[in-house]
Tab-separated table of C-alpha atoms in Angstrom:
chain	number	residue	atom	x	y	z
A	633	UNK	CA	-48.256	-48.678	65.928
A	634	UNK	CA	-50.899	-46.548	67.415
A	635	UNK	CA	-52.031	-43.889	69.883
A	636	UNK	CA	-53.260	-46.105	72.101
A	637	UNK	CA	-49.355	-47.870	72.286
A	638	UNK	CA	-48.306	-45.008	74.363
A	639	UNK	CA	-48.590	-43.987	78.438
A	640	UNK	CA	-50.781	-41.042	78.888
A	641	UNK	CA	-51.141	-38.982	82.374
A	642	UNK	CA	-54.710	-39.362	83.835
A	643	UNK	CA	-53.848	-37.585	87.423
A	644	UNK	CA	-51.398	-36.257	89.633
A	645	UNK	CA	-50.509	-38.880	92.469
A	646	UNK	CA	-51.948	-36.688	95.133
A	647	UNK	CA	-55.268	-36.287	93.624
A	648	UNK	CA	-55.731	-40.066	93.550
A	649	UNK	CA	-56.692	-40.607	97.339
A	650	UNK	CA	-57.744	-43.903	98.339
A	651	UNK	CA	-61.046	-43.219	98.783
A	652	UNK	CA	-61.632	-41.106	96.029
A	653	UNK	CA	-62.616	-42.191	92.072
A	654	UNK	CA	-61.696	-40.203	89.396
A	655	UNK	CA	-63.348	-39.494	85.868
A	656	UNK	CA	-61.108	-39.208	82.770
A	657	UNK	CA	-61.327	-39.433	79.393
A	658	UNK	CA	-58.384	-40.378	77.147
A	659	UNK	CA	-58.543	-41.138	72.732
A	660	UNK	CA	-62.681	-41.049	73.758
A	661	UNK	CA	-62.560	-43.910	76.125
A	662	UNK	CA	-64.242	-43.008	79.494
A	663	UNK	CA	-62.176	-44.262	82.394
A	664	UNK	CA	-63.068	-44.616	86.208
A	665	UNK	CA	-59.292	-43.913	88.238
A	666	UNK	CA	-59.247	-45.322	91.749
A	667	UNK	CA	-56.561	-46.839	93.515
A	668	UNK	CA	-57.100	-51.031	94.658
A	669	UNK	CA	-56.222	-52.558	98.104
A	670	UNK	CA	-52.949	-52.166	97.594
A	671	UNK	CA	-52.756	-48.473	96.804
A	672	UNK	CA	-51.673	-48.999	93.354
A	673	UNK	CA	-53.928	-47.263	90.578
A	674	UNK	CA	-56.673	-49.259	88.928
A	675	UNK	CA	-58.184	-47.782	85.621
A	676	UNK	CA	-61.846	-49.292	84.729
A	677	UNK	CA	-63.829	-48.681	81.894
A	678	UNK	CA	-65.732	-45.863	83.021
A	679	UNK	CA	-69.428	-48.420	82.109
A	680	UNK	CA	-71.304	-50.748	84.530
A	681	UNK	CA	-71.678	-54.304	83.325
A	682	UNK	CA	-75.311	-54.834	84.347
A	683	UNK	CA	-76.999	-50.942	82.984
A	684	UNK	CA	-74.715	-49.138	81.581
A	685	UNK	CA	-73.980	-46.187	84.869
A	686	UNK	CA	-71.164	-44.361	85.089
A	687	UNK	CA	-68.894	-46.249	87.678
A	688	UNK	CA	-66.939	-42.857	88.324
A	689	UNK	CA	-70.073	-41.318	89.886
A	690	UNK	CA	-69.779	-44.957	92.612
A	691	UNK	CA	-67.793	-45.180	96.006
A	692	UNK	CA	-64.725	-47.328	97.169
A	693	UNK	CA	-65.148	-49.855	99.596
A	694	UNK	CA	-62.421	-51.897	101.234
A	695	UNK	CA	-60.122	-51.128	97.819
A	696	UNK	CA	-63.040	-52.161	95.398
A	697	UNK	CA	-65.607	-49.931	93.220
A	698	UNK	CA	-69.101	-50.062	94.055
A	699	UNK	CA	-71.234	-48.832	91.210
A	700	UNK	CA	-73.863	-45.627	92.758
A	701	UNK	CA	-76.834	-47.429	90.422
A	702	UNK	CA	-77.694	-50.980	91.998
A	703	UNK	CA	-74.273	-51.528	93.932
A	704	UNK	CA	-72.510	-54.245	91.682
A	705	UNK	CA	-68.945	-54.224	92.877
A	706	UNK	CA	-65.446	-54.331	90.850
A	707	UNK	CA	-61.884	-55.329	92.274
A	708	UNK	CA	-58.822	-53.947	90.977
A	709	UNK	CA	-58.865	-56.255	87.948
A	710	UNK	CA	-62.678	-55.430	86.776
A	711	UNK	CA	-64.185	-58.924	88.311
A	712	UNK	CA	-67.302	-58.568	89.705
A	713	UNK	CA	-67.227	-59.491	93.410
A	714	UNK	CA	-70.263	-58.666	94.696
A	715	UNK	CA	-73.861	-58.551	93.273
A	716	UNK	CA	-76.279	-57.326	96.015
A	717	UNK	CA	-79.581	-58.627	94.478
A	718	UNK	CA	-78.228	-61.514	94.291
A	719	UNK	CA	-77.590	-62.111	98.188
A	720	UNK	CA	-76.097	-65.338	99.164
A	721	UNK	CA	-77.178	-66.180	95.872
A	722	UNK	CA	-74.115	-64.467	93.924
A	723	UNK	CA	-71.259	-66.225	92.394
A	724	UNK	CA	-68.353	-64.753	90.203
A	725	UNK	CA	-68.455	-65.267	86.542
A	726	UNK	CA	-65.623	-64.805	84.074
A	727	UNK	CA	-68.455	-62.984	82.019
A	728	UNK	CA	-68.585	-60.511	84.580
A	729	UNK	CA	-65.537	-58.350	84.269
A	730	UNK	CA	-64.881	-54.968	83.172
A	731	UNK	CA	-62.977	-53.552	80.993
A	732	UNK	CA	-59.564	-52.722	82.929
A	733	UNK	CA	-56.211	-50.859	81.702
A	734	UNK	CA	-52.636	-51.151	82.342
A	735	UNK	CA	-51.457	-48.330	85.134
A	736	UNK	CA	-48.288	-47.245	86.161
A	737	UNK	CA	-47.263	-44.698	88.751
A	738	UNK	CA	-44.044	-42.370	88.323
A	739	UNK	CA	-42.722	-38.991	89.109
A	740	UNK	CA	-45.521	-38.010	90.856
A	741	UNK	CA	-47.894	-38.817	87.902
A	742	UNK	CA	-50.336	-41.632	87.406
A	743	UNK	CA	-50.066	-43.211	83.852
A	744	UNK	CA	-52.601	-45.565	81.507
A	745	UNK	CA	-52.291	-47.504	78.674
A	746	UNK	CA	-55.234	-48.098	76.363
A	747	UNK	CA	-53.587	-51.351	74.415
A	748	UNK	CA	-51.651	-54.291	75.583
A	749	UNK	CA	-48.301	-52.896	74.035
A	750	UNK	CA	-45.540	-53.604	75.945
A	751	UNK	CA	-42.797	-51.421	73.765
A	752	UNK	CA	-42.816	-48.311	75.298
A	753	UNK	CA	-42.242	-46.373	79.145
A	754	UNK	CA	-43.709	-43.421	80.760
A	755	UNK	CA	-41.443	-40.328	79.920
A	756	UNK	CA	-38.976	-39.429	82.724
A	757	UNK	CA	-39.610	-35.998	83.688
A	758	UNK	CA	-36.428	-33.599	83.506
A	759	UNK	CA	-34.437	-33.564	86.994
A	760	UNK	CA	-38.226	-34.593	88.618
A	761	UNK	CA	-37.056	-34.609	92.576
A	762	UNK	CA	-33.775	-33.682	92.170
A	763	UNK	CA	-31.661	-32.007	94.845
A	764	UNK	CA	-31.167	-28.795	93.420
A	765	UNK	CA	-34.376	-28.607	91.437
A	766	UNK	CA	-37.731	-27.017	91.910
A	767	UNK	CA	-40.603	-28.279	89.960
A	768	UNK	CA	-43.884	-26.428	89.478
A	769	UNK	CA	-46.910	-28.440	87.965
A	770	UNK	CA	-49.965	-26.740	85.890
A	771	UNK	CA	-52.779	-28.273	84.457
A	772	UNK	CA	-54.735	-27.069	81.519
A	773	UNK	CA	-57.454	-27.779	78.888
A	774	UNK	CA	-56.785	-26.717	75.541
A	775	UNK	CA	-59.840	-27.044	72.846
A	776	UNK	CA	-57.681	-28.540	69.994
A	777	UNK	CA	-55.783	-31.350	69.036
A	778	UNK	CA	-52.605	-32.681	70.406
A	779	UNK	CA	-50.661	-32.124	67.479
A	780	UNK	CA	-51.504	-27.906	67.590
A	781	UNK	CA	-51.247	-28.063	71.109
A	782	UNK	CA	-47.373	-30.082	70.898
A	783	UNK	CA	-46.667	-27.113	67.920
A	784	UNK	CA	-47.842	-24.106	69.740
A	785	UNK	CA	-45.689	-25.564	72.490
A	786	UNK	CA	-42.159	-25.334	70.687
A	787	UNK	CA	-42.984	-22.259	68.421
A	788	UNK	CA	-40.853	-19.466	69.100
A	789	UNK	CA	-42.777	-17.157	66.186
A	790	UNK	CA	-45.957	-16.905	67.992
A	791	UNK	CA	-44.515	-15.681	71.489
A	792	UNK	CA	-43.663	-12.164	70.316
A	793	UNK	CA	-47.248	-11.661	69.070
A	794	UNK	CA	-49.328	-13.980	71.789
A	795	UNK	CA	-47.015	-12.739	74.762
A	796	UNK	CA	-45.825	-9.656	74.067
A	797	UNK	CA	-43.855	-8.542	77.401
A	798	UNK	CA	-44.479	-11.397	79.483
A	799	UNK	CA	-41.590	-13.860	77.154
A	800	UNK	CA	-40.888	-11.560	73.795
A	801	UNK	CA	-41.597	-8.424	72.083
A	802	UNK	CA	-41.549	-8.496	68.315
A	803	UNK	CA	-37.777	-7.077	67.601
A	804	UNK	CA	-36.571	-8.504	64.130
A	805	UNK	CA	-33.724	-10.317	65.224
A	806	UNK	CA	-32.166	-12.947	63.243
A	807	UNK	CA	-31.815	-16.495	65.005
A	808	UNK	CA	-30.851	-19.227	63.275
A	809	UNK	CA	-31.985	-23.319	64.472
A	810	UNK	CA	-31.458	-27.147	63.461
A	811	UNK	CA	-34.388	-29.256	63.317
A	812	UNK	CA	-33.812	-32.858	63.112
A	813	UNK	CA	-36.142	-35.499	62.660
A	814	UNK	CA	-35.142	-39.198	64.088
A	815	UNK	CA	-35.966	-42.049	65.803
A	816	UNK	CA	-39.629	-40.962	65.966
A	817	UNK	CA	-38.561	-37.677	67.812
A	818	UNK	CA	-37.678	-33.662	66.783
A	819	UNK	CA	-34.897	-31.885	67.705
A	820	UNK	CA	-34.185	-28.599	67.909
A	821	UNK	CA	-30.995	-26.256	68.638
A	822	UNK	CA	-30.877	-22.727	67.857
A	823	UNK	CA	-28.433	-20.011	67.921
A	824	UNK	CA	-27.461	-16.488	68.214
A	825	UNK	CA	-30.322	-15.766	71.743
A	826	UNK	CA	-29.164	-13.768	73.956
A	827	UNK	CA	-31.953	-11.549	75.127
A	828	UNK	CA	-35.844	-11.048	74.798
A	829	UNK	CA	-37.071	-13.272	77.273
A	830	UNK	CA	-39.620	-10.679	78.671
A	831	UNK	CA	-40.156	-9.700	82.541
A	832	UNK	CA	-37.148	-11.498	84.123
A	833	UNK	CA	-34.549	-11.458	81.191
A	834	UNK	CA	-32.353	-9.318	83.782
A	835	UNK	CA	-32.369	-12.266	86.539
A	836	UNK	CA	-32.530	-14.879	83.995
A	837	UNK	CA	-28.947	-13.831	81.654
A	838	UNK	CA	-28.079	-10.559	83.314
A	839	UNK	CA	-24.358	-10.768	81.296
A	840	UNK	CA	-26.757	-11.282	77.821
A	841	UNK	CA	-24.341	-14.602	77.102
A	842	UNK	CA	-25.483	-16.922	74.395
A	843	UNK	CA	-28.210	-18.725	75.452
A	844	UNK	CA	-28.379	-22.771	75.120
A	845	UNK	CA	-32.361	-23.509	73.884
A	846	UNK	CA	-32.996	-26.472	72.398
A	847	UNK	CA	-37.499	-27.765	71.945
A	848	UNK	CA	-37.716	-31.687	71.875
A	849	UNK	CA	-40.987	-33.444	70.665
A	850	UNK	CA	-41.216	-37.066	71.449
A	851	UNK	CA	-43.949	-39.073	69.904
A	852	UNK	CA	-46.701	-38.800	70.172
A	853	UNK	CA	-47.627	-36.074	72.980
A	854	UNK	CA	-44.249	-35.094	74.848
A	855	UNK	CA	-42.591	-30.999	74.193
A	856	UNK	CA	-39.980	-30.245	76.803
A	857	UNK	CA	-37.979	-26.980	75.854
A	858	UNK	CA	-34.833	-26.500	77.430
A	859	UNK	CA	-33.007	-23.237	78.419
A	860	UNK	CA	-29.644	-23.002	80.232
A	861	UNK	CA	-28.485	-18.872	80.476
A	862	UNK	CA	-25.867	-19.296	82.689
A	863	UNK	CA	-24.945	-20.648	86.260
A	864	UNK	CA	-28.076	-21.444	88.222
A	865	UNK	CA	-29.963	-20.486	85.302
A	866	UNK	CA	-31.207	-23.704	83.636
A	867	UNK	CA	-35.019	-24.330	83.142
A	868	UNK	CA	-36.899	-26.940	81.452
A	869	UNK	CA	-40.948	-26.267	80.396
A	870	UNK	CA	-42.001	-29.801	79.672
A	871	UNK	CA	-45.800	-30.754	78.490
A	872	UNK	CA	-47.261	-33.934	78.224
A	873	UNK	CA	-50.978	-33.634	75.700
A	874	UNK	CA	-53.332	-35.896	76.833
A	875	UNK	CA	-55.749	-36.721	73.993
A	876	UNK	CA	-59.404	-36.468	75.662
A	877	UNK	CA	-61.001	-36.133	72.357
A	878	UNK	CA	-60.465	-34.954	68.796
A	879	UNK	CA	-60.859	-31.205	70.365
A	880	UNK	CA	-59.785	-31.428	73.686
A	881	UNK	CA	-56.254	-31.655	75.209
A	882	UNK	CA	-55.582	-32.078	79.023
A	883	UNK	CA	-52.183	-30.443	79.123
A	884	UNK	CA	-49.925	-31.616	82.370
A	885	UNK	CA	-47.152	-28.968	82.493
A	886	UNK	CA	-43.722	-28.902	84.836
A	887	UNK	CA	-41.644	-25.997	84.746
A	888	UNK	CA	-38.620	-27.972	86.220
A	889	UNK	CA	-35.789	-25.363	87.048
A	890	UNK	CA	-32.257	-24.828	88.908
A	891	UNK	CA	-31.796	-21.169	89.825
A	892	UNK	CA	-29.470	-21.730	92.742
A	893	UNK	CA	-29.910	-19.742	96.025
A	894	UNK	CA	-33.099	-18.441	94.193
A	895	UNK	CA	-35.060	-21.622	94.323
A	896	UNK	CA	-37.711	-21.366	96.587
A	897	UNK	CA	-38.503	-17.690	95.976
A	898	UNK	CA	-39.061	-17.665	92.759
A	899	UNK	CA	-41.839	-20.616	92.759
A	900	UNK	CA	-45.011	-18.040	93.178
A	901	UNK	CA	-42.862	-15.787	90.421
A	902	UNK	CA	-42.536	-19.294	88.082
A	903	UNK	CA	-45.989	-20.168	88.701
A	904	UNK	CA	-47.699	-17.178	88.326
A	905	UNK	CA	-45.878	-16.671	85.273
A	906	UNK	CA	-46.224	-19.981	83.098
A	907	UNK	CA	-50.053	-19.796	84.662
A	908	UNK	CA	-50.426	-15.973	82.587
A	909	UNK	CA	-48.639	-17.591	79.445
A	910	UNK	CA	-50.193	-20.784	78.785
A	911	UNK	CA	-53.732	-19.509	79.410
A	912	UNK	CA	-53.099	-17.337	76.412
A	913	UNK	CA	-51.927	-19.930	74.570
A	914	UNK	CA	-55.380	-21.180	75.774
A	915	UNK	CA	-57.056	-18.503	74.395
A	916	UNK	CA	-55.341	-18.612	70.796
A	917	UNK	CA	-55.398	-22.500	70.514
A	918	UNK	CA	-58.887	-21.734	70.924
A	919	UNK	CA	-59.518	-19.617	68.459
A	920	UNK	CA	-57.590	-21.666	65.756
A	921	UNK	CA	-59.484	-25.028	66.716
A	922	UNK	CA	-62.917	-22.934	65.871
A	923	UNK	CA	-61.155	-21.936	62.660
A	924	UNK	CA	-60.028	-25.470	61.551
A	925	UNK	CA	-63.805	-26.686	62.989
A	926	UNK	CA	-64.956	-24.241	60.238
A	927	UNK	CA	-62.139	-24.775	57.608
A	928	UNK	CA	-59.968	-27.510	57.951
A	929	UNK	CA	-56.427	-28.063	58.289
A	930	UNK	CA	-54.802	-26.432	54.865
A	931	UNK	CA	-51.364	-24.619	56.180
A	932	UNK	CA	-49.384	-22.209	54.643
A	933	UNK	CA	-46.060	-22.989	56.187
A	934	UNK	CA	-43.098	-21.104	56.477
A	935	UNK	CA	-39.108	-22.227	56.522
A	936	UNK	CA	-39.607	-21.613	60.691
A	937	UNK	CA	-42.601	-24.282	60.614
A	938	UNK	CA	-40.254	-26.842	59.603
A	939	UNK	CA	-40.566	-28.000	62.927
A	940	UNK	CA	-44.269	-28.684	62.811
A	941	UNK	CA	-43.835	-30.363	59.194
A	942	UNK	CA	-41.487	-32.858	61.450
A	943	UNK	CA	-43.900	-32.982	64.030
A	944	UNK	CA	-47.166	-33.844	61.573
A	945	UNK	CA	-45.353	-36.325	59.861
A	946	UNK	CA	-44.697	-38.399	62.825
A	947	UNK	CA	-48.644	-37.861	63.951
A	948	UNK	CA	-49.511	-38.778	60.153
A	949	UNK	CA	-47.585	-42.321	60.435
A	950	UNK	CA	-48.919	-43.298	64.096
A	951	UNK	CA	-52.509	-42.285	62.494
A	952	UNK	CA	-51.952	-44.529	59.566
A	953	UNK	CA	-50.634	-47.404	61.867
A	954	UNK	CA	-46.881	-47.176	60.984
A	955	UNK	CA	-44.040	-46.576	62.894
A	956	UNK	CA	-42.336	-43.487	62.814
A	957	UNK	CA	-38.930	-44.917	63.935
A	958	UNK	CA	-38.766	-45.819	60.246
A	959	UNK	CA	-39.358	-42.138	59.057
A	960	UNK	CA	-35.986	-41.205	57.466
A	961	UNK	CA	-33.788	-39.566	59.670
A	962	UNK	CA	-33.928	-35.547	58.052
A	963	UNK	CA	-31.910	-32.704	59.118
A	964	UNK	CA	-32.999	-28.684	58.375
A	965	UNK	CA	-30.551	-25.367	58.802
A	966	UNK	CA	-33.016	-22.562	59.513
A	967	UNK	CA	-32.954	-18.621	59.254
A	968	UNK	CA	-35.669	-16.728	60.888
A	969	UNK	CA	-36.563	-13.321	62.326
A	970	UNK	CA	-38.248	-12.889	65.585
């Protein structure tokens, strides 16, 4: 197994217009995102066969890619259809054909593969388009890894310190959690919340019941934390890490949530407030990629980090070309104070 195995997000469906070309980057391959003839996405390596230009920086004609440099044209499966210089001179070659990339389009996101696996599907977003649910989509750039990015994620530690106010204040209270490890994925359920969910903890569980929270990682890039408070009061924050480089993560965020008669009103509220959290998470993912730049990755980790252990050793096995299925299935009982 490897990274490249797996689906990663390279736009949202709307920003792929058909006469548009997009430049990504996923695991350090440069990738030119247009849609073919058809409508249906076409990824290209992001290189011109004949000197090397950029084909992102070209222009779509009739469902093909024309390259900006000397106008050498690609069709939805890299061929080379058209070679100007070459006038009624030109004929296709099997030679001439870029590098192209399996694509898939699905709950409003458009997908690549890097590698010709065929064992895995894009993640189904939580309740995506469901009646009764309100989805609101954020997009961020994180400089760090996917694996700190996927841990900040489903930390609940960090909040009280990083978000003071906005999702917790610091209060010393004792919450216990499960953290299971199987099939390549982490689970966790935790117990004993009731409170301390900052600004809107009154709308959220005004009778302070027991809250249901449970973080899920799935290998090798998916978080999606769950909370359900009460009646019309279920919310799902789910992340998908897109690997640009070894210090850059492309973060596509849904906050996917049912809050009844409230639904539509509280978008700006929903927006504005995952916006305000993640871009501090921004800011200290930032800080502790300089510090690993500088340092490395030596941890000191605590009983509530048993999570990211979990997490790591799934990242550890994809990066040594194993399959993390076959990681024993572990289960943890945790006590911590937040």
């Amino acid at each position: 197994m490897q990274f490249a195995d797996f689906w990663y997000i390279v736009a949202l469906s709307e920003q792929l217009q058909s006469n548009k070309v997009l430049s990504r980057t996923v695991l350090g391959e440069w990738l030119a995102i247009f849609r073919g003839e058809d409508g249906q996405p076409v990824a290209l390596r992001d290189r011109c066969l004949h000197r090397n230009s950029r084909l992102s920086t070209g222009k779509i004609c009739n469902g093909a890619l024309q390259c900006p440099y000397h106008g050498w044209v690609y069709d939805a499966v890299g061929n080379v259809i058209a070679v100007p210089a070459e006038g009624d001179d030109f004929k296709p070659s099997p030679q001439r054909r870029a590098k192209g990339y399996a694509t898939k389009e699905q709950d409003g996101y458009v997908y690549v593969r890097l590698a010709d696996s065929v064992d895995f599907e894009p993640f189904s977003m939580p309740h995506y388009g469901q009646t009764g649910w309100e989805t609101v989509r954020v997009i961020n750039r994180f400089a760090n890894n996917v694996t700190n990015c996927a841990e900040n994620f489903i930390d609940i530690p960090h909040t009280a310190f990083v978000h003071p106010g906005v999702f917790r204040t610091s209060r010393q209270q004792k919450l216990e959690m499960t953290v299971e490890r199987c099939n390549g994925s982490v689970l966790v359920e935790y117990r004993n919340e009731n409170s301390n969910l900052g600004w809107y903890s009154r709308f959220l569980n005004l009778q302070g019941a027991e809250i249901k929270h449970s973080d899920r990682f799935y290998m090798p890039n998916i978080t999606s934390v769950e909370y359900k408070m009460a009646q019309n009061r279920h919310l799902f924050i789910t992340s998908q890490s897109i690997p640009e480089t070894d210090n850059s993560t492309l973060v596509y965020t849904d906050v996917t949530y049912n809050y009844g008669i409230w639904n539509k009103l509280a978008r700006p509220f929903v927006r504005w407030t995952a916006q305000h959290i993640i871009r501090q998470d921004v800011e200290i993912l930032g800080i502790q990629g300089e510090a690993i730049a500088k340092y490395g990755t030596q941890f000191y980790n605590t009983p509530a980090d048993t999570i990211h252990i979990f997490v790591e050793s799934i990242m550890a096995a994809i990066s040594r070309g194993e399959d993390p299925r076959l990681l024993p299935n572990q289960l943890v009982k945790v006590t911590f104070w937040v």
